[in-house]
Structure formats: structure tokens, C-alpha cells
mmCIF file of C-alpha atoms and ligand atoms in Angstrom:
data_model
loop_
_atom_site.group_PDB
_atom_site.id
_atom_site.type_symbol
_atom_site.label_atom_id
_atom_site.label_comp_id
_atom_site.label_asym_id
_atom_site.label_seq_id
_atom_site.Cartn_x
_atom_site.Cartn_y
_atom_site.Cartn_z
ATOM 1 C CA UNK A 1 146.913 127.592 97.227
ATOM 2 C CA UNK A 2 145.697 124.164 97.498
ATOM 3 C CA UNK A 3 148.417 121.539 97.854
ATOM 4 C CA UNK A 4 147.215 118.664 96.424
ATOM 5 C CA UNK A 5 147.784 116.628 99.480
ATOM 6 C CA UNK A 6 145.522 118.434 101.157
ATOM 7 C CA UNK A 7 146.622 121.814 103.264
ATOM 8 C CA UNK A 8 146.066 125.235 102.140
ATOM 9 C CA UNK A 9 149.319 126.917 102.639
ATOM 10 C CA UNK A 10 150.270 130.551 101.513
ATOM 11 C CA UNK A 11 153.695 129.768 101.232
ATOM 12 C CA UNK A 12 154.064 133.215 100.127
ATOM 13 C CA UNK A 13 152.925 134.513 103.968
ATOM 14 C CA UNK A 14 154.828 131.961 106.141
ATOM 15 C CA UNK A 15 157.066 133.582 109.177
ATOM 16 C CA UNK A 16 159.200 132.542 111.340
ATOM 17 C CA UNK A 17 156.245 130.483 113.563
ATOM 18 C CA UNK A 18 155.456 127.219 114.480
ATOM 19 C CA UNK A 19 152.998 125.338 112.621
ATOM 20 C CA UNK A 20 152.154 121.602 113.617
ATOM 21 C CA UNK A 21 153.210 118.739 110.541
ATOM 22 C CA UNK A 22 152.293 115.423 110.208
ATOM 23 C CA UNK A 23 155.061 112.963 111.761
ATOM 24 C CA UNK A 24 157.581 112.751 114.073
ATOM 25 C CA UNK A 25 160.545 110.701 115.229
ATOM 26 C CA UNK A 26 160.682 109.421 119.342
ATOM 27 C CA UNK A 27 163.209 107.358 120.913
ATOM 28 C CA UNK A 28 164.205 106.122 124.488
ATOM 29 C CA UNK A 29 166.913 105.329 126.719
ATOM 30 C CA UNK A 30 167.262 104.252 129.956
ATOM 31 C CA UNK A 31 170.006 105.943 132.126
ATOM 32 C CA UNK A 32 172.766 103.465 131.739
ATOM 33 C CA UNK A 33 171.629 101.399 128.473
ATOM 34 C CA UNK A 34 171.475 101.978 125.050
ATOM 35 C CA UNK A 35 169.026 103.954 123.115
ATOM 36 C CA UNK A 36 166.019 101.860 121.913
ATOM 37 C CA UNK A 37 165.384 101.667 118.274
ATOM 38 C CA UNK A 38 163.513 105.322 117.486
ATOM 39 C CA UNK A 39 159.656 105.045 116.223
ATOM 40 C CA UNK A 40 158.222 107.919 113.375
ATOM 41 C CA UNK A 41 154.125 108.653 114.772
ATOM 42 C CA UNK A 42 151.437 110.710 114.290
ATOM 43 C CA UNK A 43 152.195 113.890 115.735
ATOM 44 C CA UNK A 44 151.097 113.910 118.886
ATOM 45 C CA UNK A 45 151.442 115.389 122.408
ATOM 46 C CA UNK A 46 153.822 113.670 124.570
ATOM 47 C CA UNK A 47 153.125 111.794 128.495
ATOM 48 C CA UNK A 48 155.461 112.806 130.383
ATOM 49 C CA UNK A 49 155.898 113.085 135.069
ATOM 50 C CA UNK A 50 155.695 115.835 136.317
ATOM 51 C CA UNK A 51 158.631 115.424 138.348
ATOM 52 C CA UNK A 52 161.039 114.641 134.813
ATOM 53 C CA UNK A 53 163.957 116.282 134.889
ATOM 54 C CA UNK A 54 163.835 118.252 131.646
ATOM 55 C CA UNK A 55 160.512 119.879 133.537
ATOM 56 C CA UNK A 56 162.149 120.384 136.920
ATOM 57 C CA UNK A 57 165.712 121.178 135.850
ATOM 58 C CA UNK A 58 165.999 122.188 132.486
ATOM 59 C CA UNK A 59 168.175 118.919 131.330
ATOM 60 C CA UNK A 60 167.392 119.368 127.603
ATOM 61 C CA UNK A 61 168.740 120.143 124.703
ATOM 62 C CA UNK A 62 167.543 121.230 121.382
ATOM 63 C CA UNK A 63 168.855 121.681 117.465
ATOM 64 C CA UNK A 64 168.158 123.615 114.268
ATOM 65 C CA UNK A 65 168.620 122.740 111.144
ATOM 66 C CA UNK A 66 166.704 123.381 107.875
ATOM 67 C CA UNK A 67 165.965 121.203 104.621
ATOM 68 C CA UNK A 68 165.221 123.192 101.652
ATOM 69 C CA UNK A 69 163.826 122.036 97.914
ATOM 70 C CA UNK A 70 166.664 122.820 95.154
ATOM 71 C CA UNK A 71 165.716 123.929 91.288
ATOM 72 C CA UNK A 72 165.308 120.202 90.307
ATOM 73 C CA UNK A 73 163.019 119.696 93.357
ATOM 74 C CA UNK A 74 165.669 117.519 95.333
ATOM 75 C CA UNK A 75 165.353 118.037 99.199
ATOM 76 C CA UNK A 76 168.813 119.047 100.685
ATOM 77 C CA UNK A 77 170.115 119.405 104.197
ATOM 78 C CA UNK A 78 172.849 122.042 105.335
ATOM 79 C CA UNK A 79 176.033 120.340 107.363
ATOM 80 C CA UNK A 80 173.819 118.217 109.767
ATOM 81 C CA UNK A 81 176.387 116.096 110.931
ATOM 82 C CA UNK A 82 177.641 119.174 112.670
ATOM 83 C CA UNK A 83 174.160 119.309 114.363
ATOM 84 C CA UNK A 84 174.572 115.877 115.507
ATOM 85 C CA UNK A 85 178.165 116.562 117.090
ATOM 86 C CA UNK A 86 177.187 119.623 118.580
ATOM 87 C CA UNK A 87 174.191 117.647 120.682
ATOM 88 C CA UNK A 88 176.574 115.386 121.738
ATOM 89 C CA UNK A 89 178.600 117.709 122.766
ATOM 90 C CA UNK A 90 175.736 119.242 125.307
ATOM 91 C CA UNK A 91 174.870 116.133 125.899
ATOM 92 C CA UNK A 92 177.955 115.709 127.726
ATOM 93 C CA UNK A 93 177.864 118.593 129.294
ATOM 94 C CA UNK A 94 174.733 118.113 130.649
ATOM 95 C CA UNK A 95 174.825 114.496 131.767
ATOM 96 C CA UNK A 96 172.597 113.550 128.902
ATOM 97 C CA UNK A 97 173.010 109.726 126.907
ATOM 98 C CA UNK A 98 175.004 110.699 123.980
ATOM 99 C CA UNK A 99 172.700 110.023 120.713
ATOM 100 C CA UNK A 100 174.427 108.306 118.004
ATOM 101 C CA UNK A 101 175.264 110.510 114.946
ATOM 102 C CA UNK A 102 173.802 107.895 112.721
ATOM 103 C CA UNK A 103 170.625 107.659 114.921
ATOM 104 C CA UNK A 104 170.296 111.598 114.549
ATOM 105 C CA UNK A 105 171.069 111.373 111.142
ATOM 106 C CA UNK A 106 168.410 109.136 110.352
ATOM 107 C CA UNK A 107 165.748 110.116 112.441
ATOM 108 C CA UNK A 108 166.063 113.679 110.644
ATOM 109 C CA UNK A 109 165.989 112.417 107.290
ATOM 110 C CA UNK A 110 162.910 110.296 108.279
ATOM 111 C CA UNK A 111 161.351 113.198 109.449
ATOM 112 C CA UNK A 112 161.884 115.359 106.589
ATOM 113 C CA UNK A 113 161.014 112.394 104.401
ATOM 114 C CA UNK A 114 157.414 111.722 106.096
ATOM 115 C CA UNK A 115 156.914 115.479 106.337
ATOM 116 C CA UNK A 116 157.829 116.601 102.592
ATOM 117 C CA UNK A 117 154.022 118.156 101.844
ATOM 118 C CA UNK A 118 155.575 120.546 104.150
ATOM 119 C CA UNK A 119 158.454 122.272 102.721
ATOM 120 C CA UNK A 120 157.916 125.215 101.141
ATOM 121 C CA UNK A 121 159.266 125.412 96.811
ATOM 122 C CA UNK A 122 162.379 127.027 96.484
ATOM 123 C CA UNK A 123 163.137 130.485 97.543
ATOM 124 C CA UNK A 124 159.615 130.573 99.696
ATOM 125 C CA UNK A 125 161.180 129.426 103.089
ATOM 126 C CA UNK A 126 162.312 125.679 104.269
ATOM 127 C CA UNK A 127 161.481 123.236 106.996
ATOM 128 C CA UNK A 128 163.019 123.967 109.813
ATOM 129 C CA UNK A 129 164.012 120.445 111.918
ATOM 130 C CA UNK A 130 163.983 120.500 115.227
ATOM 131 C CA UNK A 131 165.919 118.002 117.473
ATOM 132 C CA UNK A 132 164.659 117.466 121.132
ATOM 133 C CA UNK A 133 166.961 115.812 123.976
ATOM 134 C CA UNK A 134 165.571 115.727 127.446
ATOM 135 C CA UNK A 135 165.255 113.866 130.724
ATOM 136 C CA UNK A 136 161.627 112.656 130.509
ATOM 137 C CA UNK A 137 162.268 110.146 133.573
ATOM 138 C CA UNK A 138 161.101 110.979 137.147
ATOM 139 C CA UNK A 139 163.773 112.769 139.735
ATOM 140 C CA UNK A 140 163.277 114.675 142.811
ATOM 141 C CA UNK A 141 166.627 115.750 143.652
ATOM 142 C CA UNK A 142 169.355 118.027 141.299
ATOM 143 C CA UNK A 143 170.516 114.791 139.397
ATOM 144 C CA UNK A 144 171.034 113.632 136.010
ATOM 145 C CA UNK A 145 167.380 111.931 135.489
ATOM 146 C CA UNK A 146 166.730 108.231 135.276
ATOM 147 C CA UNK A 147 165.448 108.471 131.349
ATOM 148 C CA UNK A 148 165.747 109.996 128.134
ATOM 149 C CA UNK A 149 164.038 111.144 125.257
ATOM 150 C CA UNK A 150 165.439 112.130 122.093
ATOM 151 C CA UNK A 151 162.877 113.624 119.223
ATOM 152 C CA UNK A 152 162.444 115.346 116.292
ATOM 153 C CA UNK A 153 159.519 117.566 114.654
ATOM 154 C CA UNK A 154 159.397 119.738 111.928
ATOM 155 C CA UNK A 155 157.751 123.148 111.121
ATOM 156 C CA UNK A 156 158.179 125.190 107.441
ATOM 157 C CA UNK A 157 159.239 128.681 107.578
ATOM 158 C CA UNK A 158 159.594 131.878 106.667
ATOM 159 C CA UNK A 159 162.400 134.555 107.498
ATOM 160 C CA UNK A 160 163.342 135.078 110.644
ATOM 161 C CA UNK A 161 163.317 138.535 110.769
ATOM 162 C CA UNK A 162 160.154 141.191 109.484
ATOM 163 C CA UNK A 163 161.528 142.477 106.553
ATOM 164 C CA UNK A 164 163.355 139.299 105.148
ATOM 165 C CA UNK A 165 167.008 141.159 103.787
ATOM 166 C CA UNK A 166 166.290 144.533 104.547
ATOM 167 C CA UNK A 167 168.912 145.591 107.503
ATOM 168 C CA UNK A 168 167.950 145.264 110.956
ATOM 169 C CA UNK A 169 168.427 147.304 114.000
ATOM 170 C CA UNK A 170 169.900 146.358 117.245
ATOM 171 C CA UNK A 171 170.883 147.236 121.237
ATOM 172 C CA UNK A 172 173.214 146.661 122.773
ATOM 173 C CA UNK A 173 171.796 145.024 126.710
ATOM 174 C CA UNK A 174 173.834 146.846 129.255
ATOM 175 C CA UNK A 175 171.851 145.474 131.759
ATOM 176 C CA UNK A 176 171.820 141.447 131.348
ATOM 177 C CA UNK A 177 174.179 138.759 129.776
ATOM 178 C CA UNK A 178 173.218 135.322 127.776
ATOM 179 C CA UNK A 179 176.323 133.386 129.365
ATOM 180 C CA UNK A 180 179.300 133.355 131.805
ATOM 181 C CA UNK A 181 182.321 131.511 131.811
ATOM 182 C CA UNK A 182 181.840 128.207 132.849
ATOM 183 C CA UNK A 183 178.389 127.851 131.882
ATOM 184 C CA UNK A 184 176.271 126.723 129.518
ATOM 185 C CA UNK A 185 177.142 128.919 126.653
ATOM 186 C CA UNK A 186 178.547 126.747 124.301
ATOM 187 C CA UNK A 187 175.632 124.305 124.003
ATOM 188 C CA UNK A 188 171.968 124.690 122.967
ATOM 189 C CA UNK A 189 170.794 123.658 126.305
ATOM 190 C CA UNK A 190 167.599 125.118 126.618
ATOM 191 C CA UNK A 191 167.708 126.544 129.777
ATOM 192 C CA UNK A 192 169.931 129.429 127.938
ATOM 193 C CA UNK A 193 167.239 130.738 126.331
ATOM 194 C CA UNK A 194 164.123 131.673 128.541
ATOM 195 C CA UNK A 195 165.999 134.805 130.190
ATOM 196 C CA UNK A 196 166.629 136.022 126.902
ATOM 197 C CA UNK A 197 163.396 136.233 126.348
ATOM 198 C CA UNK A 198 162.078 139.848 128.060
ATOM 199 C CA UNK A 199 165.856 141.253 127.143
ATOM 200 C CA UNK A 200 164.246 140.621 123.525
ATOM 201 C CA UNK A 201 160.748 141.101 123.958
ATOM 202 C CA UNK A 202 161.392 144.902 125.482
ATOM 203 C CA UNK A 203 164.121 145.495 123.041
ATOM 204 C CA UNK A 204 161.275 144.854 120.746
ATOM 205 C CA UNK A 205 158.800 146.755 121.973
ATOM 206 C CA UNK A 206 161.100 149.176 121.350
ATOM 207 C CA UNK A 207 161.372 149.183 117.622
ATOM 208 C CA UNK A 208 164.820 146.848 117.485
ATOM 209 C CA UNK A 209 164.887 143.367 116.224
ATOM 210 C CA UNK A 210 166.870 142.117 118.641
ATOM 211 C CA UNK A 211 169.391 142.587 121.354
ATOM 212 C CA UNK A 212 173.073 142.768 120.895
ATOM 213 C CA UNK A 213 175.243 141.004 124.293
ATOM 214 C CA UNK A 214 178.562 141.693 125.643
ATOM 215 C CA UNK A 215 180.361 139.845 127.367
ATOM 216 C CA UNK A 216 180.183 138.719 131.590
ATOM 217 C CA UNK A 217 183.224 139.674 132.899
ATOM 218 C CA UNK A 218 184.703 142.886 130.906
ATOM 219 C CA UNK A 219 181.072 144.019 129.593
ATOM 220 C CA UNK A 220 183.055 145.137 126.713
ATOM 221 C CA UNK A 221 183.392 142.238 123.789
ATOM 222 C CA UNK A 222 180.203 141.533 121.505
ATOM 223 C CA UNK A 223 178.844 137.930 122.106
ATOM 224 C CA UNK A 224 176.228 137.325 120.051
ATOM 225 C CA UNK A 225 172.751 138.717 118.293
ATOM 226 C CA UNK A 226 170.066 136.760 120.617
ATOM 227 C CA UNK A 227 170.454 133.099 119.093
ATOM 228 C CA UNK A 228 172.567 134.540 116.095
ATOM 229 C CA UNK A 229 176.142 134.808 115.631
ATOM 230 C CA UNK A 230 178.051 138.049 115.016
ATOM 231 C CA UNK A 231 179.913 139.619 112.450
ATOM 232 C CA UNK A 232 181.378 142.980 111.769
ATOM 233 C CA UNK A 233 183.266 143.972 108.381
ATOM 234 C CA UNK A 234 185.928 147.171 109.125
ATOM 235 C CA UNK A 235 188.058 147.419 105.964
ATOM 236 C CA UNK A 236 187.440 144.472 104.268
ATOM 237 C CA UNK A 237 188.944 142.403 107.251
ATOM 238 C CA UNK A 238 186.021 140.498 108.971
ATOM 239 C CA UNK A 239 185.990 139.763 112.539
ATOM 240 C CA UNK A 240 183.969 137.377 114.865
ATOM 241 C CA UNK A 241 183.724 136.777 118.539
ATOM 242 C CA UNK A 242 186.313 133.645 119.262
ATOM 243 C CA UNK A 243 185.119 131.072 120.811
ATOM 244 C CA UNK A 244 185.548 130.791 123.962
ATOM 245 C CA UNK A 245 182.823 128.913 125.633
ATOM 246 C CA UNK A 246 180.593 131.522 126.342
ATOM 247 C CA UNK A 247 179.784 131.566 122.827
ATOM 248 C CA UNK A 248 177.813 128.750 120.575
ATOM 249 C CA UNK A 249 179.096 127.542 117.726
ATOM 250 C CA UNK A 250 176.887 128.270 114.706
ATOM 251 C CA UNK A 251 177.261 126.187 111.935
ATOM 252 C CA UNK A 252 176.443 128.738 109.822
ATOM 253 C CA UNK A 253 179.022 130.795 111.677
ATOM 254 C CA UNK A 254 181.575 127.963 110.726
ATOM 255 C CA UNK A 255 180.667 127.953 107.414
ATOM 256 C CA UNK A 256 180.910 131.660 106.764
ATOM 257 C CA UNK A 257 184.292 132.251 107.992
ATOM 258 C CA UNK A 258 185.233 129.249 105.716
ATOM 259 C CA UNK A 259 183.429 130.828 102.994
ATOM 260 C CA UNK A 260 185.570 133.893 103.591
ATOM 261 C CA UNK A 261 188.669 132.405 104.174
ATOM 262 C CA UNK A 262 188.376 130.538 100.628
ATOM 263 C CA UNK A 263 187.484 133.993 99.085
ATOM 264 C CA UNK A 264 190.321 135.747 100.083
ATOM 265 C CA UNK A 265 189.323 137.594 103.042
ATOM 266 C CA UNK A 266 191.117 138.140 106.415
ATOM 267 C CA UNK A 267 188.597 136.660 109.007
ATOM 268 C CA UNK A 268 189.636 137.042 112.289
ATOM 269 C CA UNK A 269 188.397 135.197 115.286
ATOM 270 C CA UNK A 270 189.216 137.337 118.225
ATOM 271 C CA UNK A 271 187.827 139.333 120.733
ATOM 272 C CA UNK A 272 185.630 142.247 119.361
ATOM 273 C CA UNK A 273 184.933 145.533 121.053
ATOM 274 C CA UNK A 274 181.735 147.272 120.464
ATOM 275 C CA UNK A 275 183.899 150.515 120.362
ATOM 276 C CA UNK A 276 185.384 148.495 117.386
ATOM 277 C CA UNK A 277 181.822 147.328 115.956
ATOM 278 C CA UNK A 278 180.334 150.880 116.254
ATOM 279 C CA UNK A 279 183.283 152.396 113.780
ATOM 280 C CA UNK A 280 183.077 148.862 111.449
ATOM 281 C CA UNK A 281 182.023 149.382 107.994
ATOM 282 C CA UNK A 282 179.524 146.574 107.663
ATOM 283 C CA UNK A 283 177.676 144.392 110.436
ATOM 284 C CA UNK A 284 175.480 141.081 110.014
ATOM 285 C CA UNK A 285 174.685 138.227 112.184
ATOM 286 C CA UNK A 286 174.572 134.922 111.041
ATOM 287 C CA UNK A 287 172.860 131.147 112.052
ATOM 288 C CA UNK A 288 170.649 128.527 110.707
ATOM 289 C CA UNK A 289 167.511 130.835 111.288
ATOM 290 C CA UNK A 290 168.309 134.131 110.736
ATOM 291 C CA UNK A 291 170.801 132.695 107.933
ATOM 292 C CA UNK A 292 172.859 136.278 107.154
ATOM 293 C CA UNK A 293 171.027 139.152 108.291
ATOM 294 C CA UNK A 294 172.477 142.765 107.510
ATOM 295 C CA UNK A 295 172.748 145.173 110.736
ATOM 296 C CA UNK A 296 171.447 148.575 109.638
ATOM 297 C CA UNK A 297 172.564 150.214 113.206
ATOM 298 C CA UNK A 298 173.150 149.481 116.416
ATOM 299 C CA UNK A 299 172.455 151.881 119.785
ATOM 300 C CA UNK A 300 175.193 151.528 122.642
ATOM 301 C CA UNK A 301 173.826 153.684 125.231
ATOM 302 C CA UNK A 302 173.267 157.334 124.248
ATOM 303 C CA UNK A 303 175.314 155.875 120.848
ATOM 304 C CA UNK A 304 173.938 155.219 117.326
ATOM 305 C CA UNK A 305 175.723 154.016 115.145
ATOM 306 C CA UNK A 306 174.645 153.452 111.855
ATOM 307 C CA UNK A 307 176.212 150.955 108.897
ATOM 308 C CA UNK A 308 175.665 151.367 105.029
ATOM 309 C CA UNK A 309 172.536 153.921 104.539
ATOM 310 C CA UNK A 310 169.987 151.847 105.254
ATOM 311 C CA UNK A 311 171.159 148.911 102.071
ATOM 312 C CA UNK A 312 173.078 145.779 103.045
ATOM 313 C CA UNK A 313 176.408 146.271 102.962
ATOM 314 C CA UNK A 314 178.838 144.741 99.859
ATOM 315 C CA UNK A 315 180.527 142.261 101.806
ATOM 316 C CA UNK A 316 177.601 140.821 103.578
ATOM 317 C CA UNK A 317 175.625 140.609 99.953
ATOM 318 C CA UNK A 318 178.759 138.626 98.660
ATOM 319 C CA UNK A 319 178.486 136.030 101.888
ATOM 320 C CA UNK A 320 174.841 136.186 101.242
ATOM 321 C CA UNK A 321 174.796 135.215 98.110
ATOM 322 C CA UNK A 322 178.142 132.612 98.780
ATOM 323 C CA UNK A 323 176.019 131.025 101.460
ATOM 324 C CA UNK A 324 172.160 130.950 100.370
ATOM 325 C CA UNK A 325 174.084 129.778 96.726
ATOM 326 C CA UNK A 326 175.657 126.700 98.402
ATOM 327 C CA UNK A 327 172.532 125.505 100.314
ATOM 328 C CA UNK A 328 170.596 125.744 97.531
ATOM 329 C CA UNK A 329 172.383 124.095 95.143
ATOM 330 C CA UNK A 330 172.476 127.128 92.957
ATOM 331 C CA UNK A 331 176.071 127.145 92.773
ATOM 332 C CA UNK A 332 178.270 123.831 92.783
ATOM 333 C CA UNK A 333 179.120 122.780 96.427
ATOM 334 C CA UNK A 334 182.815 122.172 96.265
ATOM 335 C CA UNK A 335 182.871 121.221 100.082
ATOM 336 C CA UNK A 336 180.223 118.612 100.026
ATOM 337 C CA UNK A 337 178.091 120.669 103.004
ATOM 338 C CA UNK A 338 174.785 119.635 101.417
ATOM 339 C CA UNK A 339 173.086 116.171 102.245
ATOM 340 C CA UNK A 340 170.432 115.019 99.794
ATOM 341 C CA UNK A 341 167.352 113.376 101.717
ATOM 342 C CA UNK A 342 166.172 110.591 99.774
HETATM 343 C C1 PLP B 401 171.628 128.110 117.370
HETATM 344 C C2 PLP B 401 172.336 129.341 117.775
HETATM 345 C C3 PLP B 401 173.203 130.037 116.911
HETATM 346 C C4 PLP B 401 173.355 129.699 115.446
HETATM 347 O O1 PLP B 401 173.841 128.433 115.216
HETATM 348 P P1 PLP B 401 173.620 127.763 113.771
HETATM 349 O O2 PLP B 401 174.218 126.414 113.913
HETATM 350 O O3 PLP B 401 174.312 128.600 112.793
HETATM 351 O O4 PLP B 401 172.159 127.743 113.551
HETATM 352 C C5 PLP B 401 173.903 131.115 117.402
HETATM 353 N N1 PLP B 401 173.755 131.519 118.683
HETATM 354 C C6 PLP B 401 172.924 130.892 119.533
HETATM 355 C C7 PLP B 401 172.824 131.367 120.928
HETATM 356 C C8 PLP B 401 172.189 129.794 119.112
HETATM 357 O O5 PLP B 401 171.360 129.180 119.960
#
């Protein structure tokens, strides 16, 4: 299909993968001023010393949020003032400037706005945003670095997992953890996510779609799905991992157990035991990329344990539904969680 603008995209092809846009949002800050007004450009590679701190260090920080195309053709974001509180948040915790929530507000819509040949119609996918916060400024020694930069590209996309809705399967690591107590857990600083990376990538090589982690200290509570949230459904009560810090706070993971909550279930945010998950009924995982994906089994060890014959389970298809519904505009949203970019 030839968009009139001028790519060919199959829309009807697109996963999960990056694929370069048009424009993008930049903006500075010097350690101890304000930001500088942000710029949109070309997209384009960035200058940056080799000795910045986001390249020596890790002190960065990144965001995920998605703008999808409703029936009338309207372009609507998901909660993204939750996006903007939870960088601030690791921004804090990592010594970073705090950005604005107005700044990151606007340099998302601007992004999306200058980037709109890009999002796929409704139902094929979305544009995923993606917020950068780094030290770009030169430091040799384990310090907060002299200067910032905060960013934001785009990329459309297609489900996160193969497969799109059809249940997943997952294993449990007993060998390595995503966070401890005290750490980094709680924020998307992106030094969390590199040792995940072989975890998953043998875990896939092994026919699962992801690994399942317990907890640091008892090696006992589920944690999360890889850079999903977790959910398991025993008797119509759903539970979740609490939050305890070790754990980041999805926005979709918010939004689900509000969903819930306002539907009559019993959610329960507490600790959950994967003796507990292996007997539940029903098990999904949930975030802004994997949105709600069923869990067709999960292996424990020697352990298999499978959930709802290989179809999503009834609970999860209601949430589903519930959640894609409300993003999409396809149902009225009561709560006011969707942002029209204009
Ligand atoms: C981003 C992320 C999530 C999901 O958060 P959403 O705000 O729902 O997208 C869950 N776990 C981890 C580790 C993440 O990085």
C-alpha cells in the first residue's frame, strides 16, 4: 500500500520493531539550570562524548506510550500524564533534572503530530512514543553528569508478541532476578533492562515468549513478565504483585485493576506465590506494549502448568475488551484516560 505521503507500509505486517519516522523532539539542560526550550528536527543521529554519563553509567531513562487513530480518525493518547510522573519519578532517583510534565506533554504531542503519516488505521497497530532522558554531558568519575538530554522519537507497531491474542507461554528464571530491594526496580531506568536480555533471548530459543521472575530475597513471589506486569485470575478474585519497589508501575497495570475494581471484581494487590499462580484459573500480563496478553502455561522447574486449553481465558477477554475498548474510543471513556492530539 502506497500512502499517499509517500512510504509503502504493509500495515497489515508491522511487529513489534523499530522503524525510523520523520521528526523528533530534543531539549537541553545544564546541571543546575532550567531546561532550554525543546526543538522538533529531522530525525537524525545524535553527537554525543564519549565520556557522557548515560554512555559510561547508564544515567538514563526511557518511556512508552502509544497513540492510536479512533473510528472517526482522531489520534488519541492513553494516560500520558502518568508517563510524565513516572520519569520524574526516576529522574529523581537517578539524579536526573526533573522534566516538566507540560514540557513532556508537549513534546509528545508534537511528535505524534509531525509524525502522523506514521500511525497505523485503527485496529492495525499504533505509534509507539518513546521518551529519552539521559546524561549526554562529559564525566569521568561515578557522578550525576554535568548535562542533560531529554527526547522523544516515534516508531508504529505491531503486537508485541508472535501470535497477537493467542496465549503465550512462559518460565519461570530460577536462575536470575530483574530487581532487588533498594534498586532500581521501580523506574524505567535503562540500565534494568540489558541483563534481561539473554534470560529472554534463551528462554526464547527455547520455544517461550518470555521469562516469568520471582522475587530477590524469598525466590518465591512472581514479579513481573520481562517488561510486562502480572496477573493471575483464581476464582474470579484477581491478584497482582504489590508494589513494593522492586516492581514498576505499569500504567496499564493501574488501569486494569481500576477497570476491575469498577466491574465488580476483587483485585488484590499482594504478594503472589507461583505455587498460587500455577493452581490460578486464568493468567495474563499486562503494559503499554504487550497491552493484555493471555498466559497459555507456565513451566516452574520440572512443573507445567497449563491455563484455559490453549483459548484466552473469560476474565482476561472481558479486561481485554474493557481496556483495548477505552483506548480506542470504542466504548465511552467515563474516566477521561484518553488525550486527543490535536
Ligand atoms: C514499562 C514496563 C511495564 C509496563 O508499564 P506500562 O506503563 O503499562 O507500559 C512493566 N514492567 C516493566 C519492567 C516495564 O519496563
Amino acid at each position: 500500500m502506497l500512502d499517499n505521503d509517500g512510504p509503502a507500509i504493509d500495515w497489515d505486517s508491522m511487529i513489534f520493531s523499530y522503524q525510523k519516522t520523520d521528526r523528533m523532539y530534543i531539549a537541553n539542560c545544564e546541571a543546575g539550570e532550567g531546561w532550554s526550550p525543546g526543538v522538533m528536527q529531522d530525525f537524525q543521529n545524535l553527537s554525543i562524548s564519549p565520556a557522557a554519563g548515560v554512555l559510561n553509567y547508564g544515567q538514563g531513562l526511557f518511556e512508552g506510550l502509544k497513540a492510536q487513530r479512533t473510528e472517526d480518525g482522531s489520534i488519541v493518547l492513553f494516560r500520558p500524564e502518568r508517563n510524565a510522573k513516572r520519569m520524574q519519578s526516576g529522574a529523581r532517583r537517578l539524579g536526573i533534572p526533573v522534566v516538566p510534565e507540560e514540557m513532556f506533554l508537549n513534546a509528545v504531542r508534537q511528535t505524534v503530530l509531525e509524525n502522523t503519516r506514521w500511525i497505523p488505521p485503527m485496529g492495525k497497530g499504533a505509534l509507539y512514543i518513546r521518551p529519552l532522558l539521559m546524561g549526554s554531558g562529559a564525566i569521568l568519575g561515578v557522578a550525576p553528569a554535568p548535562e542533560y538530554k531529554f527526547l522523544v522519537y516515534v516508531s508504529p507497531v505491531g503486537p508485541y508478541f508472535k501470535g497477537g491474542l493467542k496465549p503465550i507461554s512462559l518460565k519461570v528464571s530460577d536462575k536470575f532476578h530483574r530487581a532487588a530491594p533498594g534498586g532500581s526496580g521501580g523506574v524505567k531506568a535503562i540500565g534494568n533492562y540489558a541483563p534481561g536480555m539473554v534470560p529472554s533471548k534463551d528462554a526464547k530459543a527455547q520455544g517461550f515468549a518470555e521469562i516469568i521472575y520471582l522475587d530477590a530475597v524469598h525466590h518465591r513471589y512472581v514479579e513481573e513478565v520481562g517488561a510486562a506486569n502480572f496477573f493471575c485470575v483464581n476464582d474470579g478474585v484477581i491478584s497482582t504483585p504489590e508494589l513494593t519497589g522492586t516492581i514498576l508501575p505499569g500504567v496499564t497495570r493501574a488501569s486494569v485493576i481500576e477497570i476491575a475494581k469498577d466491574m465488580g471484581y476483587d483485585v488484590r494487590e499482594e504478594k503472589v506465590d507461583v505455587d498460587y499462580v500455577l493452581n490460578a484459573d486464568e493468567c495474563f500480563c499486562a503494559g503499554t506494549a504487550a497491552v493484555i496478553s493471555s498466559i497459555g502455561s507456565i513451566q516452574h522447574g520440572d512443573r507445567v502448568a497449563n491455563f484455559g486449553d490453549g483459548e484466552v481465558g473469560p476474565i482476561t477477554r472481558i479486561l481485554y475488551d474493557e481496556l483495548t475498548g477505552i483506548q480506542q474510543r470504542k466504548i465511552p471513556d467515563e474516566r477521561g484516560w484518553t488525550v486527543s492530539v490535536e
